[in-house]
XYZ file of C-alpha atoms in Angstrom:
196
model
C -142.363 -123.503 95.494
C -141.079 -125.512 98.454
C -140.628 -123.968 101.936
C -136.837 -124.235 101.462
C -136.972 -122.356 98.152
C -139.186 -119.751 99.753
C -136.713 -119.196 102.616
C -133.830 -118.962 100.145
C -135.731 -116.303 98.221
C -136.490 -114.380 101.430
C -132.808 -114.567 102.544
C -131.649 -113.253 99.160
C -134.261 -110.508 99.261
C -133.110 -109.410 102.726
C -129.419 -109.509 101.718
C -130.102 -107.345 98.656
C -132.210 -104.909 100.652
C -135.498 -105.707 98.874
C -137.041 -106.919 102.128
C -136.750 -105.044 105.399
C -137.951 -105.841 108.867
C -137.307 -108.490 111.443
C -137.995 -112.053 110.492
C -135.988 -115.214 110.994
C -133.871 -116.487 108.114
C -132.377 -119.538 109.850
C -133.348 -122.075 112.468
C -136.658 -123.378 113.807
C -138.460 -120.021 113.567
C -137.452 -119.698 109.918
C -138.812 -123.178 109.213
C -142.142 -122.265 110.880
C -142.333 -119.067 108.819
C -141.618 -121.002 105.617
C -144.255 -123.599 106.467
C -146.855 -120.897 107.239
C -146.102 -119.044 104.004
C -146.274 -122.304 102.059
C -149.699 -123.124 103.574
C -150.952 -119.636 102.739
C -149.751 -120.028 99.165
C -151.521 -123.397 98.850
C -154.715 -121.894 100.280
C -154.556 -119.004 97.799
C -154.052 -121.455 94.912
C -157.021 -123.501 96.131
C -159.242 -120.403 96.176
C -158.074 -119.486 92.653
C -158.790 -123.013 91.410
C -162.265 -122.879 92.964
C -162.975 -119.588 91.212
C -161.844 -121.047 87.886
C -164.026 -124.128 88.409
C -167.039 -121.871 89.011
C -166.697 -120.703 85.420
C -166.851 -124.277 84.144
C -169.983 -124.819 82.098
C -171.547 -128.267 82.137
C -174.079 -129.918 79.863
C -174.450 -130.533 76.154
C -176.627 -129.226 73.378
C -177.412 -132.013 70.926
C -178.015 -130.983 67.309
C -181.188 -132.360 65.736
C -182.369 -131.576 62.228
C -186.164 -131.384 62.113
C -188.822 -130.889 59.492
C -191.672 -129.645 61.678
C -191.257 -127.503 64.747
C -192.832 -128.834 67.909
C -193.635 -132.280 66.537
C -192.799 -135.514 68.320
C -189.673 -137.376 67.277
C -190.076 -138.957 63.875
C -187.250 -141.016 62.438
C -188.330 -140.121 58.903
C -188.363 -136.351 59.438
C -185.831 -135.815 62.238
C -182.130 -136.634 62.363
C -179.501 -136.431 65.128
C -176.152 -135.080 64.057
C -172.997 -136.750 65.312
C -171.635 -133.483 66.728
C -172.869 -131.558 69.741
C -172.005 -128.366 71.593
C -170.494 -129.163 74.986
C -170.297 -126.806 77.951
C -166.674 -125.795 77.273
C -167.592 -125.188 73.593
C -170.470 -122.961 74.670
C -168.258 -121.057 77.118
C -165.578 -120.498 74.474
C -168.113 -118.915 72.115
C -170.131 -116.866 74.553
C -167.661 -116.053 77.338
C -164.363 -115.952 75.459
C -165.264 -114.766 71.957
C -168.409 -112.702 72.583
C -167.706 -111.610 76.180
C -171.251 -112.272 77.363
C -171.855 -111.753 81.085
C -171.355 -114.803 83.245
C -174.360 -115.944 85.225
C -172.548 -115.170 88.486
C -172.012 -111.564 87.357
C -175.685 -110.794 86.735
C -176.827 -108.820 89.751
C -180.487 -108.737 90.581
C -182.716 -107.949 93.538
C -185.253 -110.531 92.420
C -185.454 -113.810 94.287
C -187.882 -115.666 92.039
C -186.061 -118.250 89.890
C -188.133 -117.496 86.790
C -187.467 -113.765 87.092
C -183.775 -114.413 87.712
C -183.569 -116.563 84.570
C -185.352 -113.869 82.549
C -182.944 -111.240 83.882
C -179.950 -113.412 82.951
C -181.401 -114.038 79.496
C -182.030 -110.321 78.929
C -178.537 -109.268 80.086
C -176.968 -111.997 77.969
C -178.874 -111.032 74.825
C -178.331 -107.304 75.383
C -174.582 -107.971 75.399
C -174.714 -109.290 71.827
C -177.524 -107.418 70.010
C -175.786 -107.907 66.661
C -176.132 -111.690 67.093
C -179.833 -112.244 67.859
C -179.940 -115.876 66.741
C -176.821 -116.839 68.687
C -178.330 -114.941 71.611
C -181.054 -117.565 71.814
C -178.411 -119.999 73.063
C -178.199 -118.031 76.324
C -178.198 -121.084 78.598
C -176.915 -124.650 78.335
C -180.083 -126.011 79.939
C -182.564 -124.405 77.577
C -183.665 -125.966 74.279
C -183.317 -123.736 71.228
C -185.242 -123.988 67.958
C -184.432 -122.459 64.588
C -186.829 -122.564 61.676
C -185.407 -123.563 58.289
C -185.710 -119.947 57.120
C -183.447 -118.778 60.017
C -180.556 -121.159 59.424
C -178.708 -118.998 56.889
C -178.717 -116.013 59.279
C -177.484 -118.204 62.158
C -174.694 -119.494 59.912
C -173.703 -115.928 58.972
C -173.603 -114.891 62.638
C -171.290 -117.833 63.361
C -168.947 -116.802 60.547
C -168.869 -113.189 61.785
C -167.910 -114.282 65.303
C -165.372 -116.730 63.912
C -163.723 -113.917 61.926
C -163.510 -111.695 65.013
C -161.948 -114.136 67.508
C -158.485 -115.556 68.000
C -159.642 -118.290 70.388
C -158.892 -121.677 68.818
C -161.498 -123.329 71.042
C -164.175 -120.803 69.994
C -163.295 -121.288 66.312
C -163.627 -125.081 66.622
C -166.893 -124.699 68.530
C -168.285 -122.302 65.932
C -167.300 -124.821 63.251
C -169.636 -127.314 64.945
C -172.525 -124.864 64.709
C -171.634 -124.021 61.108
C -171.575 -127.739 60.264
C -175.039 -128.151 61.800
C -176.272 -125.162 59.783
C -174.801 -126.610 56.572
C -176.525 -129.925 57.228
C -179.833 -128.159 57.898
C -179.512 -126.000 54.766
C -178.602 -129.024 52.650
C -181.686 -130.877 53.888
C -184.053 -127.908 53.949
C -184.708 -128.611 57.632
C -184.813 -126.594 60.823
C -182.357 -127.040 63.663
C -183.147 -127.993 67.240
C -180.545 -127.735 70.014
C -181.708 -130.110 72.729
C -180.209 -129.650 76.175
C -178.990 -132.782 77.925
């Protein structure tokens, strides 16, 4: 909204009796008021944008099919999938669909980084006890491993979340995880989510 539009709105509000009090509606003082209000509006929008950016999740989790847990990379027994879970994908599943607590909302009196991470992990996983395998993906910067025998349960958890959300982004992101599970099941392999 421009300063001129703002002053027009204020004039109309005063004429209709919605706004009372003494303030200029014409002249130099009115222009100063409009400019001040416009700057305040821009500042408020900037703060809102900063808050929204804080919720942006960065990083990627690369999907790797693997035969043996904990082994070094082996081209014959390990395979990268072409899809990955990006930060916005992760956020759509865990923040939008599952309503997990955001890292900034986890209050703690601990100052040690390891203890803080453990507290975040615990709060995150406690928020979704019915999804223990998805709960392992509590952080974008932590690798996650699933044994071949766990893949079917992970896949089922993904389908349950998918059925309970209306978020298109979450549904597409869950489809990526389901695809990775299908590939792992088809190959009889485990699944490794490697953080980038």
